[in-house]
Short mmCIF file of C-alpha atoms in Angstrom, two decimals:
data_model
loop_
_atom_site.label_atom_id
_atom_site.label_comp_id
_atom_site.label_asym_id
_atom_site.label_seq_id
_atom_site.Cartn_x
_atom_site.Cartn_y
_atom_site.Cartn_z
CA MET N 990 276.27 -57.92 13.05
CA PRO N 991 275.22 -58.42 16.03
CA ILE N 992 275.53 -62.22 18.22
CA VAL N 993 273.70 -62.66 21.43
CA ARG N 994 274.24 -65.95 23.24
CA VAL N 995 271.80 -67.15 25.79
CA ASP N 996 272.41 -70.02 28.57
CA LEU N 997 268.89 -71.19 29.89
CA LEU N 998 268.16 -74.13 32.25
CA GLU N 999 266.24 -76.81 30.15
CA GLY N 1000 262.49 -76.57 30.89
CA TYR N 1001 261.62 -73.59 28.72
CA SER N 1002 258.64 -74.05 26.44
CA ASP N 1003 259.41 -72.90 22.70
CA SER N 1004 256.64 -70.15 22.70
CA VAL N 1005 259.22 -68.41 25.90
CA LYS N 1006 262.23 -69.27 23.90
CA ALA N 1007 260.46 -67.44 20.85
CA ARG N 1008 259.64 -64.38 23.05
CA LEU N 1009 262.72 -64.27 24.42
CA GLY N 1010 264.30 -64.26 21.15
CA ASP N 1011 261.97 -61.50 20.09
CA SER N 1012 262.67 -59.39 23.02
CA LEU N 1013 266.52 -60.03 22.49
CA THR N 1014 266.85 -58.87 18.54
CA THR N 1015 264.71 -56.05 19.58
CA ALA N 1016 266.92 -54.57 22.65
CA VAL N 1017 269.83 -55.18 20.34
CA ARG N 1018 268.01 -52.92 17.38
CA GLY N 1019 267.50 -50.15 20.40
CA VAL N 1020 270.81 -49.90 20.65
CA ILE N 1021 272.90 -50.83 17.51
CA ASP N 1022 271.43 -49.70 13.87
CA ALA N 1023 270.83 -53.11 12.30
CA PRO N 1024 268.27 -54.91 10.35
CA PRO N 1025 266.30 -57.86 12.41
CA GLU N 1026 267.90 -60.47 10.14
CA ALA N 1027 271.30 -58.70 11.59
CA VAL N 1028 270.73 -59.91 14.75
CA THR N 1029 271.74 -63.23 16.22
CA VAL N 1030 270.19 -64.89 18.61
CA ILE N 1031 271.29 -67.75 19.96
CA LEU N 1032 269.56 -69.96 22.93
CA HIS N 1033 271.50 -72.63 24.51
CA ASP N 1034 269.73 -75.20 26.78
CA MET N 1035 271.70 -76.63 29.41
CA PRO N 1036 270.72 -79.33 32.06
CA ALA N 1037 269.76 -78.21 35.41
CA ALA N 1038 272.07 -81.07 36.46
CA ASN N 1039 274.98 -78.83 34.97
CA TYR N 1040 273.93 -75.40 37.17
CA TYR N 1041 274.84 -74.79 40.75
CA ARG N 1042 275.02 -71.40 42.26
CA GLY N 1043 276.09 -71.23 46.09
CA GLY N 1044 276.58 -74.94 45.78
CA THR N 1045 272.90 -75.65 45.28
CA PRO N 1046 271.28 -76.42 42.03
CA ARG N 1047 268.76 -74.73 40.92
CA THR N 1048 265.83 -75.04 38.71
CA PRO N 1049 264.27 -72.65 36.06
CA GLY N 1050 262.55 -69.71 36.65
CA SER N 1051 258.80 -69.72 35.81
CA ASP N 1052 257.91 -68.22 32.86
CA LEU N 1053 256.08 -65.32 32.66
CA PRO N 1054 252.86 -64.97 29.99
CA ASP N 1055 252.87 -63.10 27.04
CA SER N 1056 252.45 -58.96 28.14
CA ALA N 1057 250.70 -57.84 25.13
CA GLN N 1058 247.92 -61.31 25.58
CA VAL N 1059 247.58 -60.28 29.42
CA VAL N 1060 246.50 -56.57 27.96
CA HIS N 1061 244.66 -57.81 25.61
CA ASP N 1062 242.49 -59.89 27.78
CA PHE N 1063 241.95 -57.37 30.51
CA LEU N 1064 240.54 -55.38 28.14
CA ALA N 1065 238.17 -57.40 26.81
CA ALA N 1066 237.21 -58.77 30.12
CA MET N 1067 236.22 -55.02 30.65
CA GLU N 1068 234.15 -54.65 27.34
CA ALA N 1069 232.33 -57.56 28.34
CA ARG N 1070 231.96 -56.08 32.32
CA ASP N 1071 233.32 -58.88 33.30
CA LEU N 1072 234.68 -57.73 36.13
CA ASP N 1073 235.93 -60.89 37.98
CA ARG N 1074 237.79 -61.93 34.69
CA ALA N 1075 239.26 -58.62 34.51
CA ARG N 1076 240.13 -58.64 38.19
CA SER N 1077 242.48 -61.71 38.12
CA HIS N 1078 244.85 -59.88 35.42
CA LEU N 1079 245.58 -57.00 38.47
CA ALA N 1080 248.80 -57.25 40.70
CA PRO N 1081 248.07 -55.83 44.01
CA GLY N 1082 248.70 -52.14 44.31
CA PHE N 1083 246.68 -51.61 41.15
CA ILE N 1084 246.48 -47.96 39.68
CA MET N 1085 244.45 -46.35 36.70
CA THR N 1086 244.93 -43.00 35.84
CA PHE N 1087 242.38 -41.18 33.14
CA PRO N 1088 242.24 -37.95 31.35
CA GLY N 1089 242.05 -35.24 33.84
CA GLY N 1090 244.24 -37.12 36.37
CA MET N 1091 241.39 -38.94 37.31
CA GLN N 1092 243.18 -42.22 39.33
CA MET N 1093 241.10 -45.07 40.49
CA THR N 1094 242.23 -48.30 42.31
CA THR N 1095 239.11 -50.51 41.39
CA LEU N 1096 237.16 -51.55 38.69
CA GLU N 1097 234.06 -50.76 40.34
CA ASP N 1098 235.23 -47.11 40.73
CA LEU N 1099 236.03 -46.93 36.54
CA VAL N 1100 232.43 -48.47 35.89
CA ALA N 1101 230.90 -45.64 38.29
CA TRP N 1102 233.29 -43.11 36.88
CA SER N 1103 232.42 -43.59 33.61
CA LYS N 1104 228.58 -44.02 33.76
CA PRO N 1105 227.38 -40.43 33.34
CA ARG N 1106 230.34 -39.85 30.19
CA TYR N 1107 228.68 -42.64 28.17
CA ARG N 1108 226.98 -45.53 27.86
CA PHE N 1109 229.24 -47.90 26.42
CA VAL N 1110 232.35 -47.91 24.84
CA LYS N 1111 234.02 -50.17 23.06
CA LYS N 1112 237.96 -50.64 21.37
CA THR N 1113 239.41 -50.83 17.46
CA TYR N 1114 242.55 -51.50 17.94
CA GLU N 1115 245.50 -50.85 15.69
CA ARG N 1116 248.31 -52.10 17.42
CA PHE N 1117 249.93 -53.24 20.60
CA ASP N 1118 253.80 -52.48 21.51
CA ALA N 1119 255.12 -54.92 23.96
CA LEU N 1120 258.94 -54.11 25.78
CA GLY N 1121 258.94 -56.82 28.12
CA GLN N 1122 256.67 -56.09 31.05
CA LEU N 1123 255.53 -52.44 29.44
CA VAL N 1124 252.64 -52.17 26.71
CA TYR N 1125 251.33 -49.59 24.79
CA CYS N 1126 248.00 -50.26 23.13
CA PHE N 1127 246.93 -48.14 20.11
CA GLY N 1128 243.35 -47.67 18.54
CA THR N 1129 240.21 -45.74 18.34
CA LEU N 1130 237.01 -45.96 20.64
CA HIS N 1131 233.28 -46.21 19.17
CA GLY N 1132 230.15 -46.47 21.25
CA GLU N 1133 227.38 -43.91 22.79
CA TRP N 1134 227.07 -41.05 24.15
CA PRO N 1135 224.81 -41.08 27.58
CA ASP N 1136 222.07 -39.60 24.94
CA GLY N 1137 222.63 -42.30 23.17
CA THR N 1138 224.12 -40.42 20.13
CA ALA N 1139 227.09 -43.16 18.46
CA PHE N 1140 230.30 -41.98 18.62
CA SER N 1141 233.35 -43.49 16.78
CA GLY N 1142 237.09 -43.02 15.45
CA ILE N 1143 238.18 -41.41 18.96
CA ARG N 1144 241.82 -41.87 19.36
CA PHE N 1145 243.13 -43.49 22.36
CA ILE N 1146 246.31 -44.87 23.82
CA ASP N 1147 246.65 -46.85 26.69
CA ARG N 1148 250.07 -47.41 28.45
CA PHE N 1149 250.35 -50.30 30.68
CA GLU N 1150 252.84 -51.64 33.55
CA LEU N 1151 253.37 -55.54 34.41
CA VAL N 1152 254.90 -57.07 37.63
CA GLN N 1153 255.34 -60.43 37.33
CA GLY N 1154 252.58 -60.76 34.36
CA ARG N 1155 250.18 -59.03 36.20
CA LEU N 1156 248.54 -55.50 35.56
CA HIS N 1157 250.21 -52.91 38.01
CA ARG N 1158 249.70 -49.76 36.59
CA GLN N 1159 247.23 -48.12 33.44
CA ASP N 1160 247.85 -44.45 31.68
CA VAL N 1161 245.04 -43.83 29.59
CA TRP N 1162 244.88 -41.01 27.04
CA ASN N 1163 242.09 -40.03 24.66
CA ASP N 1164 240.36 -37.24 22.47
CA MET N 1165 236.86 -38.29 23.95
CA GLY N 1166 236.72 -34.97 26.15
CA GLU N 1167 237.79 -32.50 23.13
CA MET N 1168 235.28 -34.83 21.09
CA ARG N 1169 232.31 -34.30 23.58
CA ALA N 1170 233.51 -30.51 24.22
CA ALA N 1171 233.33 -29.67 20.34
CA GLY N 1172 229.36 -31.06 20.65
CA ALA N 1173 230.05 -33.89 17.80
CA LYS N 1174 226.64 -35.30 18.94
CA GLY N 1175 225.84 -37.60 16.42
CA ALA N 1176 228.74 -36.72 13.99
CA THR N 1177 232.18 -39.27 14.20
CA ALA N 1178 235.39 -38.57 14.34
#
């Protein structure tokens, strides 16, 4: 079965190496029909003093944060309405698209847009699927409509693109519009 060998300059943490090993295993399995235990990844640490490019010694590149954790932290900050903390996860040029094609570039615009739609909304997460700097988040929404009636069980999927460990794009899909249109006041999905 497949063996992947990677030479790394010394200096990366064990957690970064574990994420790299997992990502490489996933990449191989996307091309070759192999169970995870059949994919071998060997990471070889090489002293930086042994590596030159263009006649110049190099240092390791910086590691990126775990992309799924960045998304989770951003969503937690948004749920708490801690916009400053949420904003710290955003890359320049961040854009988000919500159902109906509504595009926004600031968190304040999102809060204003959502105000007439619901009093509050929270997420229950089923899973986060991270593919490098692309993360899908799946789950259900619960909260209150503007009149105070509770709702729950509304499906959602969020898709995030990260650039250099920060959120560059968010695309949101959910069944909230269908629930509101069905007049599900007081009922849960």
